[in-house]
Structure formats: structure tokens, C-alpha cells
Tab-separated table of C-alpha atoms and ligand atoms in Angstrom:
chain	number	residue	atom	x	y	z
A	1284	MET	CA	118.134	119.838	16.357
A	1285	CYS	CA	114.866	121.653	15.883
A	1286	ARG	CA	113.827	123.406	19.089
A	1287	THR	CA	110.355	124.823	19.409
A	1288	SER	CA	109.213	126.926	22.316
A	1289	PRO	CA	106.829	125.074	24.598
A	1290	LYS	CA	103.177	125.701	23.887
A	1291	PRO	CA	101.084	127.135	26.711
A	1292	HIS	CA	99.382	124.312	28.554
A	1293	TYR	CA	95.896	125.443	27.587
A	1294	LEU	CA	96.603	124.695	23.928
A	1295	TYR	CA	96.714	121.025	24.884
A	1296	VAL	CA	93.316	120.930	26.580
A	1297	GLU	CA	91.231	118.374	24.784
A	1298	TYR	CA	87.770	119.226	23.640
A	1299	THR	CA	85.330	116.797	25.130
A	1300	HIS	CA	81.607	116.435	24.820
A	1301	THR	CA	81.140	115.227	28.369
A	1302	HIS	CA	80.376	117.880	30.915
A	1303	MET	CA	80.024	115.577	33.899
A	1304	ASN	CA	81.500	117.161	37.021
A	1305	LYS	CA	82.203	120.464	35.298
A	1306	LYS	CA	81.217	123.308	37.552
A	1307	ILE	CA	79.385	126.534	36.838
A	1308	LEU	CA	78.770	129.422	39.222
A	1309	ILE	CA	75.880	131.708	38.302
A	1310	THR	CA	75.124	134.905	40.206
A	1311	GLY	CA	71.496	135.967	40.418
A	1312	ALA	CA	69.952	132.577	39.718
A	1313	THR	CA	66.751	132.997	41.726
A	1314	SER	CA	64.882	134.142	38.607
A	1315	GLY	CA	65.164	135.198	34.976
A	1316	PHE	CA	68.312	134.542	32.955
A	1317	GLY	CA	70.297	133.153	35.882
A	1318	LYS	CA	67.716	130.531	36.746
A	1319	ALA	CA	67.297	129.532	33.088
A	1320	ILE	CA	71.079	129.257	32.615
A	1321	ALA	CA	71.318	127.106	35.748
A	1322	LEU	CA	68.624	124.787	34.429
A	1323	ARG	CA	70.219	124.531	31.000
A	1324	PHE	CA	73.663	123.649	32.351
A	1325	ALA	CA	72.237	121.235	34.947
A	1326	LYS	CA	70.473	119.404	32.124
A	1327	GLU	CA	73.800	119.195	30.286
A	1328	GLY	CA	75.450	117.466	33.247
A	1329	TYR	CA	77.108	120.384	35.044
A	1330	ASP	CA	77.332	120.753	38.797
A	1331	VAL	CA	75.730	124.104	39.452
A	1332	CYS	CA	76.308	126.741	42.092
A	1333	ILE	CA	73.478	129.248	42.250
A	1334	THR	CA	73.435	132.530	44.131
A	1335	GLY	CA	71.023	135.312	45.031
A	1336	ARG	CA	69.735	137.135	48.071
A	1337	ARG	CA	66.422	135.268	48.385
A	1338	GLU	CA	67.259	132.090	50.264
A	1339	GLU	CA	63.801	130.545	49.946
A	1340	ARG	CA	63.922	130.970	46.162
A	1341	LEU	CA	67.357	129.376	46.030
A	1342	ALA	CA	65.967	126.340	47.861
A	1343	VAL	CA	63.137	125.948	45.346
A	1344	VAL	CA	65.456	126.327	42.342
A	1345	LYS	CA	67.880	123.832	43.924
A	1346	GLN	CA	65.134	121.178	44.113
A	1347	GLU	CA	64.315	121.706	40.449
A	1348	LEU	CA	67.966	121.481	39.393
A	1349	GLU	CA	68.672	118.367	41.459
A	1350	GLN	CA	66.230	116.414	39.320
A	1351	HIS	CA	68.916	116.430	36.641
A	1352	GLY	CA	71.349	114.463	38.771
A	1353	GLY	CA	74.228	116.895	39.276
A	1354	LYS	CA	75.423	118.491	42.469
A	1355	VAL	CA	73.727	121.792	43.348
A	1356	ILE	CA	75.204	124.309	45.775
A	1357	THR	CA	73.341	127.401	46.940
A	1358	LEU	CA	75.004	130.518	48.265
A	1359	ALA	CA	72.809	133.307	49.603
A	1360	PHE	CA	74.600	136.630	49.546
A	1361	ASP	CA	74.343	140.184	48.323
A	1362	VAL	CA	76.868	140.931	45.571
A	1363	ARG	CA	77.055	144.535	46.777
A	1364	ASP	CA	78.654	143.451	50.043
A	1365	LYS	CA	82.370	142.750	49.574
A	1366	ALA	CA	82.691	140.807	52.832
A	1367	GLN	CA	79.669	138.640	52.045
A	1368	VAL	CA	81.047	137.896	48.590
A	1369	LYS	CA	84.402	136.817	49.986
A	1370	ALA	CA	82.839	134.684	52.716
A	1371	ALA	CA	80.525	132.973	50.220
A	1372	ILE	CA	83.317	132.161	47.769
A	1373	ASP	CA	85.545	130.938	50.622
A	1374	GLU	CA	82.694	128.624	51.604
A	1375	LEU	CA	82.351	127.488	47.979
A	1376	LYS	CA	86.060	126.648	47.866
A	1377	THR	CA	85.567	124.192	50.737
A	1378	GLN	CA	83.078	122.329	48.555
A	1379	VAL	CA	84.619	122.460	45.054
A	1380	GLN	CA	88.185	122.463	43.810
A	1381	ARG	CA	87.529	124.400	40.607
A	1382	ILE	CA	85.018	126.582	38.799
A	1383	ASP	CA	84.901	126.063	35.041
A	1384	ILE	CA	82.418	128.827	34.257
A	1385	LEU	CA	81.388	131.987	36.074
A	1386	VAL	CA	78.282	133.776	34.824
A	1387	ASN	CA	78.193	137.345	36.123
A	1388	ASN	CA	74.469	137.815	35.795
A	1389	ALA	CA	73.135	139.369	39.033
A	1390	GLY	CA	71.877	142.814	38.193
A	1391	LEU	CA	68.956	145.146	37.995
A	1392	ALA	CA	67.548	148.454	36.930
A	1393	ALA	CA	65.922	150.691	39.522
A	1394	GLY	CA	63.592	153.382	38.249
A	1395	MET	CA	63.604	155.450	35.060
A	1396	ALA	CA	64.092	159.203	35.265
A	1397	THR	CA	66.056	162.042	33.736
A	1398	ILE	CA	69.398	162.892	35.309
A	1399	ASP	CA	68.007	166.009	37.020
A	1400	GLU	CA	65.234	164.034	38.698
A	1401	GLY	CA	66.761	160.619	39.317
A	1402	ASP	CA	66.712	158.983	42.743
A	1403	THR	CA	70.300	158.844	43.984
A	1404	ASP	CA	69.527	155.745	46.078
A	1405	ASP	CA	68.465	153.996	42.875
A	1406	TRP	CA	71.731	155.080	41.290
A	1407	ASP	CA	73.712	153.621	44.197
A	1408	THR	CA	71.779	150.355	43.959
A	1409	MET	CA	72.491	149.953	40.246
A	1410	ILE	CA	76.148	150.941	40.430
A	1411	ASP	CA	76.786	148.792	43.506
A	1412	THR	CA	75.053	145.748	42.026
A	1413	ASN	CA	75.760	145.803	38.296
A	1414	LEU	CA	79.271	147.175	38.463
A	1415	LYS	CA	80.860	146.703	41.870
A	1416	GLY	CA	79.091	143.398	42.543
A	1417	LEU	CA	80.366	141.974	39.270
A	1418	LEU	CA	83.870	143.125	40.161
A	1419	TYR	CA	83.782	141.658	43.685
A	1420	VAL	CA	82.723	138.220	42.428
A	1421	THR	CA	85.204	138.257	39.560
A	1422	ARG	CA	88.034	139.229	41.915
A	1423	GLN	CA	87.386	136.058	43.926
A	1424	ILE	CA	86.947	133.666	41.009
A	1425	ALA	CA	89.521	134.896	38.448
A	1426	PRO	CA	92.529	133.816	40.594
A	1427	MET	CA	90.976	130.345	40.954
A	1428	MET	CA	90.697	130.120	37.182
A	1429	ARG	CA	94.258	131.370	36.801
A	1430	GLU	CA	95.493	128.660	39.189
A	1431	GLN	CA	93.523	125.950	37.426
A	1432	ALA	CA	94.864	127.225	34.052
A	1433	GLY	CA	91.564	127.867	32.350
A	1434	GLY	CA	87.947	128.771	32.688
A	1435	HIS	CA	85.274	130.934	31.163
A	1436	ILE	CA	83.719	134.142	32.454
A	1437	ILE	CA	80.425	135.128	30.879
A	1438	ASN	CA	79.320	138.678	31.654
A	1439	ILE	CA	75.695	139.597	31.125
A	1440	GLY	CA	75.673	143.107	29.688
A	1441	SER	CA	72.789	144.640	27.766
A	1442	THR	CA	71.840	146.488	24.609
A	1443	ALA	CA	71.609	149.332	27.138
A	1444	GLY	CA	75.395	149.052	27.308
A	1445	LYS	CA	75.680	149.673	23.574
A	1446	VAL	CA	73.178	152.479	22.951
A	1447	VAL	CA	71.857	154.870	25.619
A	1448	TYR	CA	68.095	155.407	25.786
A	1449	LYS	CA	65.952	158.168	27.297
A	1450	ASN	CA	65.705	157.969	31.110
A	1451	GLY	CA	68.094	155.022	31.126
A	1452	ASN	CA	71.171	157.105	32.074
A	1453	VAL	CA	72.639	155.328	35.113
A	1454	TYR	CA	71.442	151.834	34.207
A	1455	CYS	CA	72.956	152.321	30.740
A	1456	ALA	CA	76.178	153.599	32.301
A	1457	THR	CA	76.505	150.468	34.429
A	1458	LYS	CA	76.044	148.300	31.363
A	1459	PHE	CA	78.529	150.360	29.332
A	1460	ALA	CA	80.879	149.669	32.233
A	1461	VAL	CA	80.186	145.934	31.979
A	1462	ASP	CA	81.068	146.145	28.300
A	1463	ALA	CA	84.333	147.936	29.144
A	1464	LEU	CA	85.184	145.489	31.914
A	1465	ASN	CA	84.468	142.568	29.641
A	1466	GLN	CA	87.018	143.904	27.145
A	1467	ALA	CA	89.501	144.553	29.953
A	1468	MET	CA	89.077	141.079	31.454
A	1469	ARG	CA	89.622	139.535	28.034
A	1470	ILE	CA	93.001	141.307	27.848
A	1471	ASP	CA	94.021	140.690	31.467
A	1472	LEU	CA	93.110	137.006	31.465
A	1473	LEU	CA	94.401	136.211	27.982
A	1474	PRO	CA	97.712	134.737	29.235
A	1475	TYR	CA	95.883	132.201	31.394
A	1476	GLY	CA	93.649	130.619	28.774
A	1477	ILE	CA	90.529	132.031	30.402
A	1478	LYS	CA	87.720	132.808	27.984
A	1479	VAL	CA	85.742	136.005	28.523
A	1480	THR	CA	82.422	136.569	26.797
A	1481	ALA	CA	79.822	139.316	27.042
A	1482	ILE	CA	76.244	138.537	26.127
A	1483	HIS	CA	74.253	141.733	25.572
A	1484	PRO	CA	70.524	140.955	25.487
A	1485	GLY	CA	67.775	143.304	24.415
A	1486	MET	CA	64.340	143.329	26.022
A	1487	ALA	CA	63.543	140.035	27.706
A	1488	GLU	CA	60.516	139.144	29.782
A	1489	THR	CA	61.856	138.262	33.216
A	1490	GLU	CA	61.336	139.948	36.586
A	1491	PHE	CA	63.567	142.768	35.345
A	1492	SER	CA	60.826	145.350	34.681
A	1493	LEU	CA	58.863	144.365	37.778
A	1494	VAL	CA	61.988	145.164	39.806
A	1495	ARG	CA	62.681	148.336	37.841
A	1496	PHE	CA	59.131	149.619	38.404
A	1497	LYS	CA	59.110	148.468	42.026
A	1498	GLY	CA	56.307	145.950	41.781
A	1499	ASP	CA	54.032	147.818	39.323
A	1500	GLU	CA	52.856	144.780	37.328
A	1501	ALA	CA	50.849	146.680	34.700
A	1502	ARG	CA	53.759	148.984	33.902
A	1503	ALA	CA	56.164	146.057	33.749
A	1504	LYS	CA	53.881	144.071	31.442
A	1505	ASN	CA	53.459	147.043	29.121
A	1506	VAL	CA	57.209	147.054	28.345
A	1507	TYR	CA	56.817	143.767	26.488
A	1508	ALA	CA	53.428	144.400	24.859
A	1509	GLU	CA	53.446	143.882	21.088
A	1510	ILE	CA	57.130	142.993	20.763
A	1511	ASN	CA	57.289	139.231	21.357
A	1512	PRO	CA	60.357	139.709	23.579
A	1513	LEU	CA	63.260	137.408	24.290
A	1514	GLN	CA	62.653	134.814	26.990
A	1515	ALA	CA	65.124	133.718	29.651
A	1516	GLY	CA	65.541	130.353	27.916
A	1517	ASP	CA	66.815	132.110	24.778
A	1518	ILE	CA	69.691	133.594	26.764
A	1519	ALA	CA	70.351	130.240	28.418
A	1520	ASP	CA	70.652	128.620	24.976
A	1521	ILE	CA	73.094	131.326	23.895
A	1522	ALA	CA	75.166	130.972	27.056
A	1523	TRP	CA	75.274	127.239	26.447
A	1524	TYR	CA	76.392	127.787	22.848
A	1525	CYS	CA	79.172	130.165	23.935
A	1526	ALA	CA	80.337	127.701	26.575
A	1527	SER	CA	80.337	124.603	24.412
A	1528	LEU	CA	82.572	125.764	21.575
A	1529	PRO	CA	86.006	124.179	21.061
A	1530	PRO	CA	88.781	125.381	23.409
A	1531	HIS	CA	90.460	127.597	20.809
A	1532	VAL	CA	87.255	129.554	20.067
A	1533	CYS	CA	86.092	132.464	22.238
A	1534	ILE	CA	83.068	134.629	21.550
A	1535	ASN	CA	84.120	137.983	22.945
A	1536	ASP	CA	80.952	139.946	22.461
A	1537	LEU	CA	77.471	138.971	21.405
A	1538	THR	CA	74.419	141.229	21.091
A	1539	VAL	CA	71.021	139.599	20.801
A	1540	THR	CA	67.551	141.076	20.526
A	1541	CYS	CA	64.133	139.766	19.665
A	1542	LEU	CA	63.166	140.097	16.022
A	1543	THR	CA	61.125	143.245	16.673
A	1544	GLN	CA	63.927	145.211	18.344
A	1545	ALA	CA	66.903	146.677	16.472
A	1546	ASN	CA	68.639	148.316	19.436
A	1547	SER	CA	67.899	150.064	22.728
A	1548	VAL	CA	65.966	152.895	21.132
A	1549	TYR	CA	64.465	151.388	18.025
A	1550	SER	CA	61.859	148.656	18.088
A	1551	ILE	CA	58.789	147.838	16.046
A	1552	LYS	CA	56.757	150.163	18.286
A	1553	GLU	CA	58.958	153.087	17.224
A	1554	ALA	CA	58.881	151.930	13.593
A	1555	GLU	CA	55.067	151.891	13.620
A	1556	ARG	CA	54.968	155.341	15.246
A	1557	VAL	CA	57.310	156.822	12.634
A	1558	LYS	CA	55.242	155.315	9.797
A	1559	LYS	CA	52.082	157.087	10.972
B	964	NDP	P1	65.586	139.167	37.173
B	964	NDP	O1	65.080	140.284	38.022
B	964	NDP	O2	64.632	138.123	36.763
B	964	NDP	O3	66.852	138.488	37.856
B	964	NDP	C1	67.841	139.244	38.493
B	964	NDP	C2	68.666	138.347	39.389
B	964	NDP	O4	69.701	139.130	39.966
B	964	NDP	C3	67.867	137.741	40.503
B	964	NDP	O5	68.227	136.395	40.662
B	964	NDP	C4	68.302	138.545	41.728
B	964	NDP	O6	68.299	137.706	42.896
B	964	NDP	C5	69.740	138.890	41.362
B	964	NDP	N1	70.204	140.056	42.102
B	964	NDP	C6	69.774	141.336	41.998
B	964	NDP	N2	70.402	142.113	42.886
B	964	NDP	C7	71.254	141.300	43.582
B	964	NDP	C8	72.156	141.518	44.649
B	964	NDP	N3	72.343	142.725	45.192
B	964	NDP	N4	72.858	140.459	45.106
B	964	NDP	C9	72.687	139.245	44.565
B	964	NDP	N5	71.853	138.976	43.566
B	964	NDP	C10	71.132	139.996	43.083
B	964	NDP	O7	66.183	139.903	35.879
B	964	NDP	P2	66.976	139.329	34.607
B	964	NDP	O8	67.108	137.874	34.647
B	964	NDP	O9	66.369	139.956	33.424
B	964	NDP	O10	68.376	140.045	34.834
B	964	NDP	C11	69.608	139.360	34.860
B	964	NDP	C12	70.661	140.240	34.241
B	964	NDP	O11	70.329	140.494	32.888
B	964	NDP	C13	70.816	141.612	34.894
B	964	NDP	O12	72.198	141.914	34.963
B	964	NDP	C14	70.110	142.554	33.908
B	964	NDP	O13	70.621	143.861	33.988
B	964	NDP	C15	70.451	141.875	32.610
B	964	NDP	N6	69.613	142.180	31.458
B	964	NDP	C16	68.255	142.003	31.502
B	964	NDP	C17	67.495	142.239	30.362
B	964	NDP	C18	66.013	142.135	30.353
B	964	NDP	O14	65.363	142.774	29.497
B	964	NDP	N7	65.412	141.322	31.211
B	964	NDP	C19	68.128	142.634	29.088
B	964	NDP	C20	69.552	142.815	29.184
B	964	NDP	C21	70.264	142.554	30.300
B	964	NDP	P3	67.772	138.157	44.336
B	964	NDP	O15	66.708	139.191	44.133
B	964	NDP	O16	67.267	136.881	44.930
B	964	NDP	O17	68.978	138.683	45.019
B	965	8X3	C1	67.605	145.489	29.920
B	965	8X3	C2	67.109	145.856	28.581
B	965	8X3	O1	66.201	147.804	27.219
B	965	8X3	O2	65.153	147.362	29.353
B	965	8X3	O3	68.973	145.658	29.998
B	965	8X3	O4	67.351	148.334	29.258
B	965	8X3	S1	66.430	147.422	28.617
């Protein structure tokens, strides 16, 4: 008699084109990439859970998402606060039985300065948000995915996590850490059929630079002058692509820039300067 070892259960999951009642949790969905990803998945039939600190923004985004017919849950919490994260995910668990996709997106840059002049409060903010916040949320959701025998974690990294740029030190370090954690999660969660994907965007026109430069609109706008940057919707399309591949396919790592940017340090502005 021919005996074959049983295949892991996730190899039997059928690929289906209907996403009705699938559930996605997106951190930092009050603006930028997170909001665009929420909109894209809501349009595709997902139930969407959106998070962020700004409650009033969450309410506005919720209204917009509900027009697409799916269920929308809002959770207002600060990813830096371990207790808040746990309480919010406990609350989520009373409303949904599973989470199919987690997008670890909440993040920010604060300031730009050399290491000898940097603001240590800014450093704390970036490390606590981009690194520890991502870990706290993942620690709550990964066991759920393990129990449900599948899921997909999408980590939003950055080109800043691939190549360090001048005055980017701590922000870059947090995004290098996201890259490392993405690789580690892929290994750790491999036995459970959980996909892990990092999307590393280059410069994209969101509220990112406004936050980094603490409300200085002119300085923020100047970052994107002459480069025709990525838009939040571009990243939402890519997240959707990564999430809608067949079950046996996992994009582990994806770097995307606008046409005029090669990497963190080299864009068309630099190319023009060098030519002169
Ligand atoms: P936005 O500023 O537009 O969005 C950031 C989101 O993160 C907001 O929804 C904000 O919500 C949330 N957030 C920030 N801090 C916290 C916190 N402590 N707790 C909970 N939520 C928080 O910027 P982007 O959309 O551009 O940024 C999203 C991600 O993309 C970040 O991780 C960023 O590092 C990364 N990225 C951005 C690029 C760019 O050029 N724009 C390029 C590469 C990566 P709220 O303020 O309501 O809490
Ligand atoms: C955001 C992109 O180049 O401003 O991660 O750091 S950059």
C-alpha cells in the first residue's frame, strides 16, 4: 500500500475570487497608504478594520468605506502603548472570529538631523512607533492567524530600510528593522501557512513629510517637487496585488519607487545636479 505523509492543511485551501466577508486589519488608516489600502480592499468586498489615534478621522474614513457595503470597524489606539494595543485587539476579537490580512502600516518620521544633533524625543517616537508598535500589533494578531491556520501579514517598510540617506539615521534604522523583522516573521510563521510580505515604497506624497517637518507645509511640499512621486493609491494597488495571488505564492519583499527615483539617495534631482 502506498502511504504518503499528510499534506499540511493550508495546501488544500482553495483559491477563490470572492472576498466577501474576508477581513483585513490596517494600522494607521486615518491617512496616506493605510486609508488608500482600506478603500481598495473595501471596494473588493473585504470587511475592514481601521486604526489610528485620531478618532474623528477614523469616523470620517469609516463613512467613506461603508459606501462599499462591507462591515467597517474602527479602533482608536496608539500603537506605542502595549496595553492599548492589547485592549483594542481584545475588543476586535469580540467582533470578528478571524483576521485574514494584517497590514502593519502605522509609522512616521520625526525630524531630519545628523546623529550628533538629533532630537532624542524624535528618536523615541520613531522607534516606539515604527518598530515596537509593529511588534505589539503583530504579537496580538499572529497567534490568531496561527489558530485559524493561515493569513497574510503585510509590513510597510521603506526604501529607507534598504539604503541609508543623509540625516535619515534613526528613521532608516527603524525601517531596516522592519526589513529584518519581515524576514524573521516569514521564517517563524512558515509552518502555519501565514504569508509575510514587505512592501518598501520610495517617496510618496502623503502626510508623511508634513508629519516629519512638524506641520511645515512648504518644506513638506518641496520634498515632492519635480519628481512626480508615488501616490497612496499606487501602494494600495500593490498591496491588493500581493494579497490576491494564489495561495501557494508569497511575495516576500517588494521595493517600489516612482520612475524618477532609483533608491533612497539617488533621484532625478541628484542626476540633474551631477550632470551640471
Ligand atoms: P501618513 O502620515 O499619511 O500616515 C501615517 C499613519 O500612521 C496615520 O494614519 C497615523 O494615524 C498612523 N500613526 C502614526 N503614528 C501612530 C501611532 N503612534 N499609533 C497609531 N497610528 C499611528 O504617512 P504614510 O501613509 O506615508 O505612512 C504610512 C507608512 O508608510 C509609514 O510606516 C511610513 O514610514 C511608510 N512609508 C512612507 C513613505 C512616504 O514617502 N510617504 C515611503 C515609505 C514608507 P494617526 O496620526 O491618526 O495616529
Ligand atoms: C519614506 C521615504 O525617502 O522619505 O520612508 O525616507 S523617505
